[in-house]
PDB file of C-alpha atoms in Angstrom:
ATOM      1  CA  MET A 291      11.326  17.669  13.322  1.00 45.00           C
ATOM      2  CA  LEU A 292      12.762  14.581  15.005  1.00 48.00           C
ATOM      3  CA  ARG A 293      15.273  12.457  12.796  1.00 48.00           C
ATOM      4  CA  ILE A 294      16.683   9.090  13.715  1.00 46.00           C
ATOM      5  CA  ASN A 295      18.974   7.236  12.057  1.00 57.00           C
ATOM      6  CA  MET A 296      18.405   3.679  13.700  1.00 73.00           C
ATOM      7  CA  GLU A 297      16.744   0.973  11.353  1.00 89.00           C
ATOM      8  CA  LYS A 298      13.228   0.957  11.154  1.00 96.00           C
ATOM      9  CA  HIS A 299      11.169  -2.191   9.998  1.00 97.00           C
ATOM     10  CA  ILE A 300       8.465  -1.203   7.895  1.00 98.00           C
ATOM     11  CA  PHE A 301       5.775  -3.511   7.344  1.00 99.00           C
ATOM     12  CA  LEU A 302       4.157  -2.720   4.114  1.00 99.00           C
ATOM     13  CA  CYS A 303       1.022  -4.466   3.715  1.00 99.00           C
ATOM     14  CA  ARG A 304      -2.416  -4.176   1.382  1.00 99.00           C
ATOM     15  CA  HIS A 305      -5.751  -3.746   2.801  1.00 99.00           C
ATOM     16  CA  GLY A 306      -8.226  -6.347   2.865  1.00 99.00           C
ATOM     17  CA  GLN A 307     -10.825  -7.427   0.121  1.00 99.00           C
ATOM     18  CA  THR A 308     -13.444  -4.941  -1.200  1.00 98.00           C
ATOM     19  CA  GLU A 309     -16.646  -5.102  -2.923  1.00 98.00           C
ATOM     20  CA  TRP A 310     -14.855  -3.628  -5.745  1.00 97.00           C
ATOM     21  CA  ASN A 311     -11.779  -6.315  -5.847  1.00 97.00           C
ATOM     22  CA  ARG A 312     -14.574  -9.129  -5.452  1.00 97.00           C
ATOM     23  CA  ASP A 313     -15.907  -7.529  -8.760  1.00 96.00           C
ATOM     24  CA  LYS A 314     -13.267  -7.012 -10.436  1.00 94.00           C
ATOM     25  CA  LYS A 315     -14.127  -3.161 -10.545  1.00 95.00           C
ATOM     26  CA  LEU A 316     -10.618  -0.771 -10.653  1.00 94.00           C
ATOM     27  CA  GLN A 317     -10.546   1.273  -7.387  1.00 96.00           C
ATOM     28  CA  GLY A 318      -7.697   3.416  -7.781  1.00 96.00           C
ATOM     29  CA  GLN A 319      -8.344   6.592  -5.313  1.00 97.00           C
ATOM     30  CA  LEU A 320     -11.961   5.677  -5.606  1.00 97.00           C
ATOM     31  CA  ASP A 321     -13.520   3.789  -2.236  1.00 94.00           C
ATOM     32  CA  SER A 322     -15.392   0.654  -1.848  1.00 96.00           C
ATOM     33  CA  PRO A 323     -15.933  -0.666   1.583  1.00 98.00           C
ATOM     34  CA  LEU A 324     -14.474  -3.889   3.248  1.00 99.00           C
ATOM     35  CA  THR A 325     -16.415  -7.454   2.323  1.00 99.00           C
ATOM     36  CA  GLU A 326     -16.926  -9.831   5.005  1.00 99.00           C
ATOM     37  CA  LYS A 327     -14.067 -11.441   3.285  1.00 99.00           C
ATOM     38  CA  GLY A 328     -11.889  -8.613   3.798  1.00 99.00           C
ATOM     39  CA  ARG A 329     -12.583  -7.978   7.590  1.00 99.00           C
ATOM     40  CA  ALA A 330     -11.530 -11.944   8.065  1.00 99.00           C
ATOM     41  CA  GLN A 331      -8.235 -10.984   6.272  1.00 99.00           C
ATOM     42  CA  ALA A 332      -7.880  -7.796   8.058  1.00 99.00           C
ATOM     43  CA  ALA A 333      -8.134  -9.771  11.788  1.00 99.00           C
ATOM     44  CA  GLU A 334      -5.709 -12.601  10.368  1.00 99.00           C
ATOM     45  CA  LEU A 335      -3.041  -9.874   9.221  1.00 99.00           C
ATOM     46  CA  ALA A 336      -3.730  -8.728  12.654  1.00 99.00           C
ATOM     47  CA  ALA A 337      -2.958 -11.700  14.395  1.00 98.00           C
ATOM     48  CA  LYS A 338       0.249 -12.410  12.338  1.00 98.00           C
ATOM     49  CA  ALA A 339       1.545  -8.985  12.753  1.00 98.00           C
ATOM     50  CA  GLY A 340       1.018  -9.858  16.454  1.00 98.00           C
ATOM     51  CA  ASN A 341       4.479 -11.638  16.011  1.00 98.00           C
ATOM     52  CA  TRP A 342       6.054  -8.334  14.517  1.00 98.00           C
ATOM     53  CA  ASP A 343       6.587  -6.187  17.659  1.00 98.00           C
ATOM     54  CA  ILE A 344       4.475  -3.285  15.651  1.00 98.00           C
ATOM     55  CA  ASP A 345       4.350  -0.044  17.839  1.00 96.00           C
ATOM     56  CA  LEU A 346       2.998   2.271  15.073  1.00 98.00           C
ATOM     57  CA  VAL A 347       0.267   1.262  12.641  1.00 99.00           C
ATOM     58  CA  VAL A 348      -0.073   3.707   9.689  1.00 99.00           C
ATOM     59  CA  SER A 349      -2.776   3.655   6.559  1.00 99.00           C
ATOM     60  CA  SER A 350      -3.526   5.755   3.575  1.00 99.00           C
ATOM     61  CA  HIS A 351      -6.529   8.217   3.967  1.00 98.00           C
ATOM     62  CA  LEU A 352      -8.713   5.742   1.480  1.00 99.00           C
ATOM     63  CA  GLY A 353     -11.682   3.929   3.689  1.00 98.00           C
ATOM     64  CA  ARG A 354     -10.273   0.151   2.829  1.00 99.00           C
ATOM     65  CA  ALA A 355      -6.871   0.851   4.286  1.00 99.00           C
ATOM     66  CA  LYS A 356      -7.978   2.984   6.948  1.00 99.00           C
ATOM     67  CA  ASP A 357     -10.203   0.246   8.241  1.00 99.00           C
ATOM     68  CA  THR A 358      -7.971  -2.300   7.779  1.00 99.00           C
ATOM     69  CA  ALA A 359      -5.526  -0.513   9.762  1.00 99.00           C
ATOM     70  CA  ALA A 360      -7.996  -0.263  12.296  1.00 99.00           C
ATOM     71  CA  ILE A 361      -8.542  -3.631  12.686  1.00 99.00           C
ATOM     72  CA  CYS A 362      -4.948  -4.132  12.781  1.00 99.00           C
ATOM     73  CA  ALA A 363      -4.333  -1.513  15.439  1.00 99.00           C
ATOM     74  CA  THR A 364      -6.989  -2.458  17.781  1.00 98.00           C
ATOM     75  CA  SER A 365      -5.603  -6.082  18.103  1.00 98.00           C
ATOM     76  CA  LEU A 366      -2.584  -4.919  18.662  1.00 98.00           C
ATOM     77  CA  GLY A 367      -3.234  -1.970  20.911  1.00 98.00           C
ATOM     78  CA  GLN A 368      -1.464   0.437  19.040  1.00 97.00           C
ATOM     79  CA  SER A 369      -2.506   3.713  17.605  1.00 93.00           C
ATOM     80  CA  HIS A 370      -3.369   4.434  13.963  1.00 97.00           C
ATOM     81  CA  LYS A 371      -1.965   7.583  11.965  1.00 98.00           C
ATOM     82  CA  VAL A 372      -3.166   8.663   8.216  1.00 99.00           C
ATOM     83  CA  TYR A 373      -0.772   9.016   5.555  1.00 98.00           C
ATOM     84  CA  GLU A 374      -2.357  10.088   2.320  1.00 98.00           C
ATOM     85  CA  GLY A 375       1.009   9.583   0.241  1.00 98.00           C
ATOM     86  CA  PHE A 376       0.378   6.019   0.950  1.00 99.00           C
ATOM     87  CA  CYS A 377      -2.799   5.823  -1.371  1.00 98.00           C
ATOM     88  CA  GLU A 378      -3.336   4.000  -4.560  1.00 98.00           C
ATOM     89  CA  ARG A 379      -2.178   4.846  -8.039  1.00 95.00           C
ATOM     90  CA  ASN A 380      -4.500   7.767  -9.336  1.00 95.00           C
ATOM     91  CA  PHE A 381      -6.184   5.412 -12.748  1.00 94.00           C
ATOM     92  CA  GLY A 382      -8.067   8.701 -13.889  1.00 93.00           C
ATOM     93  CA  GLU A 383     -11.404   8.147 -15.949  1.00 92.00           C
ATOM     94  CA  TRP A 384     -10.699   4.083 -15.272  1.00 92.00           C
ATOM     95  CA  GLN A 385     -11.510   3.864 -11.647  1.00 94.00           C
ATOM     96  CA  GLY A 386     -14.704   2.630 -10.568  1.00 94.00           C
ATOM     97  CA  LYS A 387     -15.068   0.541 -13.831  1.00 93.00           C
ATOM     98  CA  GLU A 388     -15.104  -3.126 -14.833  1.00 93.00           C
ATOM     99  CA  THR A 389     -11.137  -3.491 -16.022  1.00 88.00           C
ATOM    100  CA  SER A 390     -12.472  -6.397 -18.455  1.00 89.00           C
ATOM    101  CA  GLY A 391     -14.543  -3.867 -20.347  1.00 85.00           C
ATOM    102  CA  LEU A 392     -11.406  -1.379 -20.603  1.00 88.00           C
ATOM    103  CA  ALA A 393      -9.114  -2.074 -23.896  1.00 88.00           C
ATOM    104  CA  ALA A 394      -7.234   0.828 -22.829  1.00 87.00           C
ATOM    105  CA  TYR A 395      -6.434  -0.325 -19.514  1.00 87.00           C
ATOM    106  CA  GLN A 396      -5.648  -3.985 -20.596  1.00 85.00           C
ATOM    107  CA  ALA A 397      -2.909  -2.433 -23.143  1.00 84.00           C
ATOM    108  CA  PHE A 398      -1.610  -0.185 -20.111  1.00 86.00           C
ATOM    109  CA  LYS A 399      -1.747  -3.107 -17.499  1.00 85.00           C
ATOM    110  CA  GLU A 400       0.792  -5.019 -19.917  1.00 83.00           C
ATOM    111  CA  HIS A 401       3.612  -2.458 -19.582  1.00 82.00           C
ATOM    112  CA  ARG A 402       2.826  -0.123 -16.625  1.00 82.00           C
ATOM    113  CA  TYR A 403       6.001  -1.582 -14.380  1.00 80.00           C
ATOM    114  CA  THR A 404       8.257  -2.287 -17.355  1.00 82.00           C
ATOM    115  CA  ARG A 405       8.135   1.450 -18.268  1.00 84.00           C
ATOM    116  CA  PRO A 406       7.713   3.277 -15.497  1.00 85.00           C
ATOM    117  CA  ASP A 407       7.117   6.694 -16.788  1.00 85.00           C
ATOM    118  CA  LEU A 408       4.205   5.480 -18.824  1.00 83.00           C
ATOM    119  CA  MET A 409       0.930   7.028 -17.660  1.00 82.00           C
ATOM    120  CA  PRO A 410      -2.473   6.089 -18.414  1.00 78.00           C
ATOM    121  CA  ASP A 411      -4.011   8.541 -21.098  1.00 71.00           C
ATOM    122  CA  ASN A 412      -7.080   9.798 -18.888  1.00 78.00           C
ATOM    123  CA  GLY A 413      -5.406  11.654 -15.783  1.00 84.00           C
ATOM    124  CA  GLY A 414      -3.856   9.186 -13.959  1.00 92.00           C
ATOM    125  CA  GLU A 415      -0.074   8.328 -12.032  1.00 94.00           C
ATOM    126  CA  SER A 416       2.673   6.601 -13.983  1.00 93.00           C
ATOM    127  CA  ALA A 417       4.665   4.243 -11.658  1.00 93.00           C
ATOM    128  CA  ASN A 418       7.388   6.793 -11.154  1.00 94.00           C
ATOM    129  CA  MET A 419       4.958   9.520  -9.891  1.00 95.00           C
ATOM    130  CA  VAL A 420       3.901   6.848  -7.309  1.00 96.00           C
ATOM    131  CA  THR A 421       7.186   5.762  -6.501  1.00 95.00           C
ATOM    132  CA  GLU A 422       8.317   9.557  -6.042  1.00 97.00           C
ATOM    133  CA  ARG A 423       4.762  10.042  -3.522  1.00 98.00           C
ATOM    134  CA  PHE A 424       5.366   6.846  -1.708  1.00 97.00           C
ATOM    135  CA  MET A 425       9.232   7.861  -1.233  1.00 96.00           C
ATOM    136  CA  THR A 426       8.073  11.450  -0.077  1.00 97.00           C
ATOM    137  CA  THR A 427       5.661   9.741   2.341  1.00 98.00           C
ATOM    138  CA  PHE A 428       8.315   7.093   3.603  1.00 96.00           C
ATOM    139  CA  HIS A 429      10.652  10.335   4.282  1.00 94.00           C
ATOM    140  CA  SER A 430       7.925  12.136   6.234  1.00 95.00           C
ATOM    141  CA  LEU A 431       6.986   9.062   8.219  1.00 96.00           C
ATOM    142  CA  VAL A 432      10.712   7.906   9.530  1.00 93.00           C
ATOM    143  CA  ASN A 433      11.549  11.536  10.471  1.00 91.00           C
ATOM    144  CA  SER A 434       8.592  12.342  12.236  1.00 92.00           C
ATOM    145  CA  GLU A 435       7.811   9.019  13.807  1.00 92.00           C
ATOM    146  CA  THR A 436      10.295   7.377  16.910  1.00 93.00           C
ATOM    147  CA  ALA A 437       8.765   4.190  15.959  1.00 95.00           C
ATOM    148  CA  SER A 438      10.978   1.783  14.705  1.00 96.00           C
ATOM    149  CA  ARG A 439       8.753  -1.365  13.794  1.00 98.00           C
ATOM    150  CA  ILE A 440       5.898   0.088  11.636  1.00 98.00           C
ATOM    151  CA  LEU A 441       2.592  -1.197  10.276  1.00 99.00           C
ATOM    152  CA  ILE A 442       1.726   0.186   7.063  1.00 99.00           C
ATOM    153  CA  VAL A 443      -1.611  -0.884   5.368  1.00 99.00           C
ATOM    154  CA  SER A 444      -1.703   0.552   1.353  1.00 99.00           C
ATOM    155  CA  HIS A 445      -2.896  -0.496  -1.774  1.00 98.00           C
ATOM    156  CA  GLY A 446      -1.798  -3.190  -4.608  1.00 96.00           C
ATOM    157  CA  ASP A 447      -0.854  -1.567  -7.604  1.00 95.00           C
ATOM    158  CA  ALA A 448       1.203   1.347  -5.632  1.00 96.00           C
ATOM    159  CA  MET A 449       3.237  -1.586  -3.449  1.00 97.00           C
ATOM    160  CA  ALA A 450       3.695  -3.367  -6.580  1.00 95.00           C
ATOM    161  CA  CYS A 451       5.371   0.048  -8.001  1.00 94.00           C
ATOM    162  CA  ILE A 452       7.316  -0.136  -4.868  1.00 95.00           C
ATOM    163  CA  ALA A 453       8.267  -3.596  -5.018  1.00 95.00           C
ATOM    164  CA  ARG A 454       9.161  -3.057  -9.005  1.00 93.00           C
ATOM    165  CA  SER A 455      11.479  -0.113  -8.062  1.00 92.00           C
ATOM    166  CA  PHE A 456      13.688  -2.845  -5.960  1.00 94.00           C
ATOM    167  CA  GLY A 457      13.815  -5.648  -9.041  1.00 92.00           C
ATOM    168  CA  GLU A 458      10.926  -7.379  -7.332  1.00 92.00           C
ATOM    169  CA  GLY A 459       7.658  -8.125  -8.921  1.00 82.00           C
ATOM    170  CA  ARG A 460       4.912 -10.101  -8.109  1.00 85.00           C
ATOM    171  CA  THR A 461       0.941  -9.572  -7.631  1.00 87.00           C
ATOM    172  CA  ILE A 462       0.084  -8.603  -3.956  1.00 95.00           C
ATOM    173  CA  ASP A 463      -2.843 -10.498  -2.571  1.00 97.00           C
ATOM    174  CA  ASN A 464      -5.295  -8.649  -0.413  1.00 98.00           C
ATOM    175  CA  CYS A 465      -3.219  -8.358   3.079  1.00 98.00           C
ATOM    176  CA  GLY A 466      -0.158  -9.672   1.401  1.00 98.00           C
ATOM    177  CA  GLY A 467       2.797  -7.571   1.503  1.00 98.00           C
ATOM    178  CA  MET A 468       6.124  -6.861   1.723  1.00 98.00           C
ATOM    179  CA  LEU A 469       9.106  -6.152   4.592  1.00 98.00           C
ATOM    180  CA  LEU A 470      11.469  -3.219   3.829  1.00 98.00           C
ATOM    181  CA  GLY A 471      14.189  -1.476   5.927  1.00 97.00           C
ATOM    182  CA  TRP A 472      14.957   2.007   6.377  1.00 93.00           C
ATOM    183  CA  GLN A 473      18.477   3.279   7.296  1.00 91.00           C
ATOM    184  CA  ASN A 474      20.541   6.441   6.987  1.00 88.00           C
ATOM    185  CA  GLY A 475      17.525   7.962   4.702  1.00 86.00           C
ATOM    186  CA  LYS A 476      17.462   5.106   2.367  1.00 91.00           C
ATOM    187  CA  LEU A 477      14.917   2.284   1.623  1.00 93.00           C
ATOM    188  CA  HIS A 478      15.965  -1.007   1.549  1.00 95.00           C
ATOM    189  CA  TRP A 479      14.270  -4.299   0.433  1.00 97.00           C
ATOM    190  CA  GLN A 480      13.878  -6.891   2.698  1.00 97.00           C
ATOM    191  CA  GLN A 481      11.324 -10.005   1.975  1.00 97.00           C
ATOM    192  CA  TRP A 482       8.120 -10.631   0.685  1.00 97.00           C
ATOM    193  CA  ILE A 483       5.245 -11.179   3.682  1.00 94.00           C
ATOM    194  CA  ASP A 484       3.202 -13.965   2.890  1.00 83.00           C
TER     195      ASP A 484
END
């Protein structure tokens, strides 16, 4: 296993808009395709990432993240690798349903970050579980790749769990994100990416 102690810059960004984003359905670990707007957002992200000196593009295994990452990787002339651990939070039985009709989800949503051990009562993941999964995947990524400037395309709620672990909270728009640093085995906050 390759171990590099140099600092790595991680540009963690959300995928482009999907049909279910547009229709206000909770995706979780289910999938729906990018809309035309989502593909345009991915192209805009790729153009922005052209200024970041990216040397590796990574995504979760879910189609919306893979498709966004593929658009970015092609534009940047970089390879694209998949790490399943960067997937969205599992919302259990709520996945695929319109959020407006889910009273239990609305109650969960109000406390999902302030109580990171709170789990959906239908088989999903807590914020702590998502953060632990992401941290394990970050460790795997940085210990196996020599790249120092990495674009990771992931998912809004999972990314919000990571941001809140740094005391940062806000809604993450499609193709928005955050810049994180990795040095000496630790992930640290740098800034939001708009």
